[in-house]
């Protein structure tokens, strides 16, 4: 378990069209074991936020702390899952899952035990020997999730991981991810442009501003679990946040910022 804290974090990019404010003065405390969802207009800095927590990007200003210690770069205690799972096509499902353990020289017997447990957890036991090109999009994301869990990171960073999946597969992955979170108590920071997904999953949702990557509002989500995308309360809260998001996207557009999503 780990808590993550951003203190006055700013990140500026020098792009083709000048200076872009990726993040501006972000203050955010994420207690250990929280399931935090992040929404905001596209281009508002959601991926940048994950990147500075992952340590892929260093902030220009401010600090990112994990359990009170300033991070200096990427580490296996913070694992990122992307929209397009970056799996190894020349390895089968089981080999993909234990890849990190193998690289770390973990004992073969422990690798095998972990592989079995994780295959079961993500419902892929039957496909342990399949190669990645034989899998559906949802199965690939399950492999990516299992591979992340194999390293037992304290923090899981997920960047629109289910955006490319069909609705049924996404619903199933919501349930599986929620179960994994409940069983492992990991800190999860989950970026999505789907507000309803954020309310379905998050114990808190933060809305980022489309103008320069700051945090506009936050919404604690106290609904009981397990939740469903169609729950009236989920839909009601989501539509409130979506209204706010739309207004923000319009304001950002008028300011020449980002596009509405
Ligand atoms: N490496 C980079 N170089 C230049 N500009 C970047 C870079 N990474 C992100 N940006 C810019 O920073 C802003 C925030 O990007 P990003 O975090 O990817 O937004 P989101 O994930 O919310 O869509 C965007 O305007 C984007 O173009
Ligand atoms: Mg992004």
CSV table of N, CA, C and O in Angstrom, one decimal, residues 112-181:
chain,number,residue,atom,x,y,z
A,112,UNK,N,5.8,-19.8,-11.4
A,112,UNK,CA,4.7,-20.7,-11.8
A,112,UNK,C,3.5,-20.5,-10.9
A,112,UNK,O,2.4,-20.4,-11.3
A,113,UNK,N,3.8,-20.4,-9.6
A,113,UNK,CA,2.7,-20.2,-8.6
A,113,UNK,C,1.9,-18.9,-8.9
A,113,UNK,O,0.7,-18.8,-8.9
A,114,UNK,N,2.7,-17.8,-9.1
A,114,UNK,CA,2.1,-16.5,-9.4
A,114,UNK,C,1.3,-16.6,-10.7
A,114,UNK,O,0.2,-16.0,-10.7
A,115,UNK,N,1.9,-17.2,-11.7
A,115,UNK,CA,1.2,-17.3,-13.0
A,115,UNK,C,-0.1,-18.0,-12.8
A,115,UNK,O,-1.1,-17.4,-13.3
A,116,UNK,N,-0.2,-19.1,-12.1
A,116,UNK,CA,-1.4,-19.8,-11.9
A,116,UNK,C,-2.5,-18.9,-11.2
A,116,UNK,O,-3.6,-18.8,-11.6
A,117,UNK,N,-2.0,-18.3,-10.1
A,117,UNK,CA,-3.0,-17.4,-9.3
A,117,UNK,C,-3.5,-16.3,-10.2
A,117,UNK,O,-4.7,-16.0,-10.1
A,118,UNK,N,-2.6,-15.7,-10.9
A,118,UNK,CA,-3.0,-14.5,-11.7
A,118,UNK,C,-3.9,-14.9,-12.9
A,118,UNK,O,-4.8,-14.2,-13.2
A,119,UNK,N,-3.5,-16.0,-13.5
A,119,UNK,CA,-4.4,-16.5,-14.7
A,119,UNK,C,-5.8,-16.7,-14.2
A,119,UNK,O,-6.8,-16.4,-14.8
A,120,UNK,N,-5.9,-17.2,-13.0
A,120,UNK,CA,-7.2,-17.5,-12.4
A,120,UNK,C,-7.9,-16.2,-12.1
A,120,UNK,O,-9.1,-16.0,-12.4
A,121,UNK,N,-7.2,-15.3,-11.5
A,121,UNK,CA,-7.8,-14.0,-11.1
A,121,UNK,C,-8.4,-13.2,-12.3
A,121,UNK,O,-9.4,-12.6,-12.2
A,122,UNK,N,-7.7,-13.3,-13.4
A,122,UNK,CA,-8.2,-12.6,-14.6
A,122,UNK,C,-8.9,-13.5,-15.6
A,122,UNK,O,-9.1,-13.1,-16.7
A,123,UNK,N,-9.2,-14.7,-15.1
A,123,UNK,CA,-10.0,-15.7,-15.9
A,123,UNK,C,-9.4,-16.0,-17.3
A,123,UNK,O,-10.0,-16.0,-18.3
A,124,UNK,N,-8.1,-16.3,-17.2
A,124,UNK,CA,-7.4,-16.7,-18.5
A,124,UNK,C,-6.7,-18.0,-18.4
A,124,UNK,O,-5.9,-18.3,-19.3
A,125,UNK,N,-7.0,-18.8,-17.4
A,125,UNK,CA,-6.3,-20.1,-17.2
A,125,UNK,C,-6.4,-20.9,-18.5
A,125,UNK,O,-5.4,-21.5,-18.9
A,126,UNK,N,-7.5,-20.9,-19.2
A,126,UNK,CA,-7.7,-21.7,-20.4
A,126,UNK,C,-6.8,-21.3,-21.5
A,126,UNK,O,-6.5,-22.0,-22.5
A,127,UNK,N,-6.4,-20.0,-21.4
A,127,UNK,CA,-5.6,-19.4,-22.5
A,127,UNK,C,-4.1,-19.2,-22.2
A,127,UNK,O,-3.5,-18.4,-22.9
A,128,UNK,N,-3.7,-19.9,-21.2
A,128,UNK,CA,-2.3,-19.7,-20.7
A,128,UNK,C,-1.3,-19.8,-21.8
A,128,UNK,O,-0.3,-19.1,-21.8
A,129,UNK,N,-1.5,-20.8,-22.7
A,129,UNK,CA,-0.6,-21.0,-23.8
A,129,UNK,C,-0.8,-20.3,-25.1
A,129,UNK,O,-0.1,-20.5,-26.1
A,130,UNK,N,-1.9,-19.5,-25.1
A,130,UNK,CA,-2.2,-18.8,-26.3
A,130,UNK,C,-1.2,-17.6,-26.6
A,130,UNK,O,-0.7,-17.0,-25.6
A,131,UNK,N,-1.0,-17.3,-27.8
A,131,UNK,CA,-0.2,-16.1,-28.2
A,131,UNK,C,-1.1,-14.9,-28.3
A,131,UNK,O,-2.3,-15.0,-28.4
A,132,UNK,N,-0.5,-13.7,-28.1
A,132,UNK,CA,-1.2,-12.5,-28.0
A,132,UNK,C,-2.1,-12.2,-29.2
A,132,UNK,O,-3.2,-11.7,-29.0
A,133,UNK,N,-1.6,-12.6,-30.4
A,133,UNK,CA,-2.5,-12.3,-31.6
A,133,UNK,C,-3.7,-13.2,-31.7
A,133,UNK,O,-4.6,-13.0,-32.5
A,134,UNK,N,-3.8,-14.2,-30.8
A,134,UNK,CA,-5.0,-15.1,-30.7
A,134,UNK,C,-6.0,-14.5,-29.8
A,134,UNK,O,-7.1,-15.1,-29.6
A,135,UNK,N,-5.8,-13.4,-29.1
A,135,UNK,CA,-6.6,-12.9,-28.1
A,135,UNK,C,-7.5,-11.7,-28.5
A,135,UNK,O,-7.1,-10.9,-29.4
A,136,UNK,N,-8.7,-11.6,-27.9
A,136,UNK,CA,-9.5,-10.4,-28.1
A,136,UNK,C,-8.9,-9.2,-27.3
A,136,UNK,O,-8.0,-9.4,-26.5
A,137,UNK,N,-9.4,-8.0,-27.6
A,137,UNK,CA,-9.0,-6.8,-26.9
A,137,UNK,C,-9.1,-6.9,-25.4
A,137,UNK,O,-8.2,-6.5,-24.7
A,138,UNK,N,-10.2,-7.4,-25.0
A,138,UNK,CA,-10.5,-7.6,-23.5
A,138,UNK,C,-9.5,-8.5,-22.9
A,138,UNK,O,-9.0,-8.3,-21.8
A,139,UNK,N,-9.2,-9.6,-23.6
A,139,UNK,CA,-8.3,-10.6,-23.1
A,139,UNK,C,-6.9,-10.0,-23.0
A,139,UNK,O,-6.2,-10.3,-22.0
A,140,UNK,N,-6.5,-9.2,-24.0
A,140,UNK,CA,-5.2,-8.6,-23.9
A,140,UNK,C,-5.1,-7.7,-22.7
A,140,UNK,O,-4.1,-7.6,-22.0
A,141,UNK,N,-6.2,-6.9,-22.4
A,141,UNK,CA,-6.1,-6.0,-21.3
A,141,UNK,C,-6.1,-6.8,-20.0
A,141,UNK,O,-5.4,-6.4,-19.0
A,142,UNK,N,-6.7,-8.0,-20.0
A,142,UNK,CA,-6.5,-8.9,-18.8
A,142,UNK,C,-5.1,-9.4,-18.6
A,142,UNK,O,-4.6,-9.4,-17.5
A,143,UNK,N,-4.5,-9.7,-19.7
A,143,UNK,CA,-3.0,-10.1,-19.6
A,143,UNK,C,-2.2,-8.9,-19.1
A,143,UNK,O,-1.4,-9.1,-18.2
A,144,UNK,N,-2.5,-7.7,-19.6
A,144,UNK,CA,-1.8,-6.5,-19.2
A,144,UNK,C,-2.0,-6.3,-17.7
A,144,UNK,O,-1.0,-6.0,-16.9
A,145,UNK,N,-3.2,-6.5,-17.2
A,145,UNK,CA,-3.5,-6.3,-15.8
A,145,UNK,C,-2.8,-7.4,-15.0
A,145,UNK,O,-2.1,-7.1,-13.9
A,146,UNK,N,-2.8,-8.6,-15.4
A,146,UNK,CA,-2.1,-9.7,-14.7
A,146,UNK,C,-0.6,-9.5,-14.7
A,146,UNK,O,0.1,-9.7,-13.6
A,147,UNK,N,-0.1,-9.0,-15.8
A,147,UNK,CA,1.4,-8.7,-15.8
A,147,UNK,C,1.7,-7.6,-14.9
A,147,UNK,O,2.8,-7.7,-14.2
A,148,UNK,N,0.9,-6.6,-14.8
A,148,UNK,CA,1.1,-5.5,-13.8
A,148,UNK,C,1.1,-6.1,-12.4
A,148,UNK,O,1.9,-5.8,-11.5
A,149,UNK,N,0.0,-6.9,-12.1
A,149,UNK,CA,-0.1,-7.4,-10.7
A,149,UNK,C,1.0,-8.4,-10.3
A,149,UNK,O,1.3,-8.5,-9.2
A,150,UNK,N,1.6,-9.0,-11.3
A,150,UNK,CA,2.7,-10.0,-11.0
A,150,UNK,C,3.8,-9.2,-10.3
A,150,UNK,O,4.5,-9.8,-9.5
A,151,UNK,N,4.0,-8.0,-10.7
A,151,UNK,CA,5.1,-7.2,-10.1
A,151,UNK,C,4.7,-6.6,-8.7
A,151,UNK,O,5.5,-6.0,-8.0
A,152,UNK,N,3.4,-6.9,-8.3
A,152,UNK,CA,2.9,-6.4,-7.1
A,152,UNK,C,3.2,-4.9,-6.8
A,152,UNK,O,3.7,-4.6,-5.7
A,153,UNK,N,2.9,-4.0,-7.7
A,153,UNK,CA,3.2,-2.6,-7.5
A,153,UNK,C,2.2,-2.1,-6.5
A,153,UNK,O,1.1,-2.6,-6.4
A,154,UNK,N,2.6,-1.1,-5.7
A,154,UNK,CA,1.7,-0.5,-4.7
A,154,UNK,C,0.7,0.4,-5.4
A,154,UNK,O,-0.4,0.6,-4.9
A,155,UNK,N,1.1,0.9,-6.6
A,155,UNK,CA,0.3,1.9,-7.3
A,155,UNK,C,0.1,1.4,-8.7
A,155,UNK,O,1.0,1.1,-9.4
A,156,UNK,N,-1.2,1.3,-9.1
A,156,UNK,CA,-1.5,1.0,-10.5
A,156,UNK,C,-2.0,2.3,-11.2
A,156,UNK,O,-2.9,2.9,-10.7
A,157,UNK,N,-1.4,2.6,-12.3
A,157,UNK,CA,-1.7,3.8,-13.1
A,157,UNK,C,-2.3,3.3,-14.4
A,157,UNK,O,-1.7,2.6,-15.1
A,158,UNK,N,-3.6,3.7,-14.6
A,158,UNK,CA,-4.3,3.2,-15.8
A,158,UNK,C,-4.7,4.3,-16.7
A,158,UNK,O,-5.5,5.2,-16.2
A,159,UNK,N,-4.3,4.3,-18.0
A,159,UNK,CA,-4.6,5.4,-18.9
A,159,UNK,C,-5.6,5.0,-19.9
A,159,UNK,O,-5.3,4.4,-20.9
A,160,UNK,N,-6.9,5.3,-19.7
A,160,UNK,CA,-8.0,4.9,-20.5
A,160,UNK,C,-7.9,3.5,-21.0
A,160,UNK,O,-8.0,3.2,-22.2
A,161,UNK,N,-7.7,2.6,-20.0
A,161,UNK,CA,-7.4,1.2,-20.4
A,161,UNK,C,-8.5,0.4,-21.1
A,161,UNK,O,-8.2,-0.5,-21.9
A,162,UNK,N,-9.8,0.9,-20.9
A,162,UNK,CA,-10.9,0.1,-21.5
A,162,UNK,C,-11.5,0.9,-22.6
A,162,UNK,O,-12.6,0.5,-23.1
A,163,UNK,N,-10.9,2.0,-23.1
A,163,UNK,CA,-11.6,2.9,-24.1
A,163,UNK,C,-11.8,2.2,-25.4
A,163,UNK,O,-12.8,2.5,-26.1
A,164,UNK,N,-11.0,1.2,-25.7
A,164,UNK,CA,-11.1,0.6,-27.0
A,164,UNK,C,-12.0,-0.7,-27.0
A,164,UNK,O,-12.1,-1.4,-28.0
A,165,UNK,N,-12.6,-1.0,-25.9
A,165,UNK,CA,-13.3,-2.3,-25.7
A,165,UNK,C,-14.8,-2.1,-26.0
A,165,UNK,O,-15.4,-1.0,-25.8
A,166,UNK,N,-15.4,-3.2,-26.4
A,166,UNK,CA,-16.9,-3.1,-26.5
A,166,UNK,C,-17.5,-3.1,-25.1
A,166,UNK,O,-16.9,-3.4,-24.1
A,167,UNK,N,-18.8,-2.7,-25.1
A,167,UNK,CA,-19.5,-2.4,-23.8
A,167,UNK,C,-19.5,-3.6,-22.9
A,167,UNK,O,-19.3,-3.5,-21.7
A,168,UNK,N,-19.8,-4.8,-23.4
A,168,UNK,CA,-19.9,-6.0,-22.6
A,168,UNK,C,-18.6,-6.4,-22.0
A,168,UNK,O,-18.5,-6.7,-20.8
A,169,UNK,N,-17.6,-6.3,-22.8
A,169,UNK,CA,-16.2,-6.7,-22.3
A,169,UNK,C,-15.8,-5.7,-21.2
A,169,UNK,O,-15.2,-6.0,-20.2
A,170,UNK,N,-16.1,-4.4,-21.5
A,170,UNK,CA,-15.7,-3.4,-20.5
A,170,UNK,C,-16.5,-3.6,-19.2
A,170,UNK,O,-15.8,-3.5,-18.1
A,171,UNK,N,-17.7,-3.9,-19.2
A,171,UNK,CA,-18.5,-4.2,-18.0
A,171,UNK,C,-17.8,-5.3,-17.2
A,171,UNK,O,-17.7,-5.2,-16.0
A,172,UNK,N,-17.4,-6.4,-17.9
A,172,UNK,CA,-16.7,-7.5,-17.2
A,172,UNK,C,-15.4,-7.1,-16.6
A,172,UNK,O,-15.1,-7.4,-15.5
A,173,UNK,N,-14.7,-6.2,-17.4
A,173,UNK,CA,-13.4,-5.8,-16.8
A,173,UNK,C,-13.6,-4.8,-15.7
A,173,UNK,O,-12.7,-4.8,-14.7
A,174,UNK,N,-14.6,-4.1,-15.7
A,174,UNK,CA,-14.9,-3.2,-14.5
A,174,UNK,C,-15.1,-4.1,-13.3
A,174,UNK,O,-14.5,-3.8,-12.2
A,175,UNK,N,-15.9,-5.2,-13.4
A,175,UNK,CA,-16.1,-6.1,-12.3
A,175,UNK,C,-14.8,-6.7,-11.8
A,175,UNK,O,-14.5,-6.8,-10.6
A,176,UNK,N,-14.0,-7.1,-12.8
A,176,UNK,CA,-12.7,-7.8,-12.4
A,176,UNK,C,-11.7,-6.8,-11.8
A,176,UNK,O,-11.1,-7.1,-10.8
A,177,UNK,N,-11.7,-5.6,-12.3
A,177,UNK,CA,-10.7,-4.6,-11.7
A,177,UNK,C,-11.2,-4.2,-10.3
A,177,UNK,O,-10.4,-4.1,-9.4
A,178,UNK,N,-12.5,-4.1,-10.2
A,178,UNK,CA,-13.0,-3.8,-8.8
A,178,UNK,C,-12.7,-4.9,-7.8
A,178,UNK,O,-12.3,-4.6,-6.7
A,179,UNK,N,-12.8,-6.1,-8.3
A,179,UNK,CA,-12.5,-7.3,-7.4
A,179,UNK,C,-11.0,-7.3,-7.1
A,179,UNK,O,-10.7,-7.5,-5.9
A,180,UNK,N,-10.2,-7.0,-8.1
A,180,UNK,CA,-8.8,-7.0,-7.8
A,180,UNK,C,-8.4,-5.9,-6.8
A,180,UNK,O,-7.7,-6.1,-5.9
A,181,UNK,N,-9.0,-4.8,-7.0
A,181,UNK,CA,-8.8,-3.7,-6.1
A,181,UNK,C,-9.2,-4.0,-4.6
A,181,UNK,O,-8.5,-3.8,-3.7
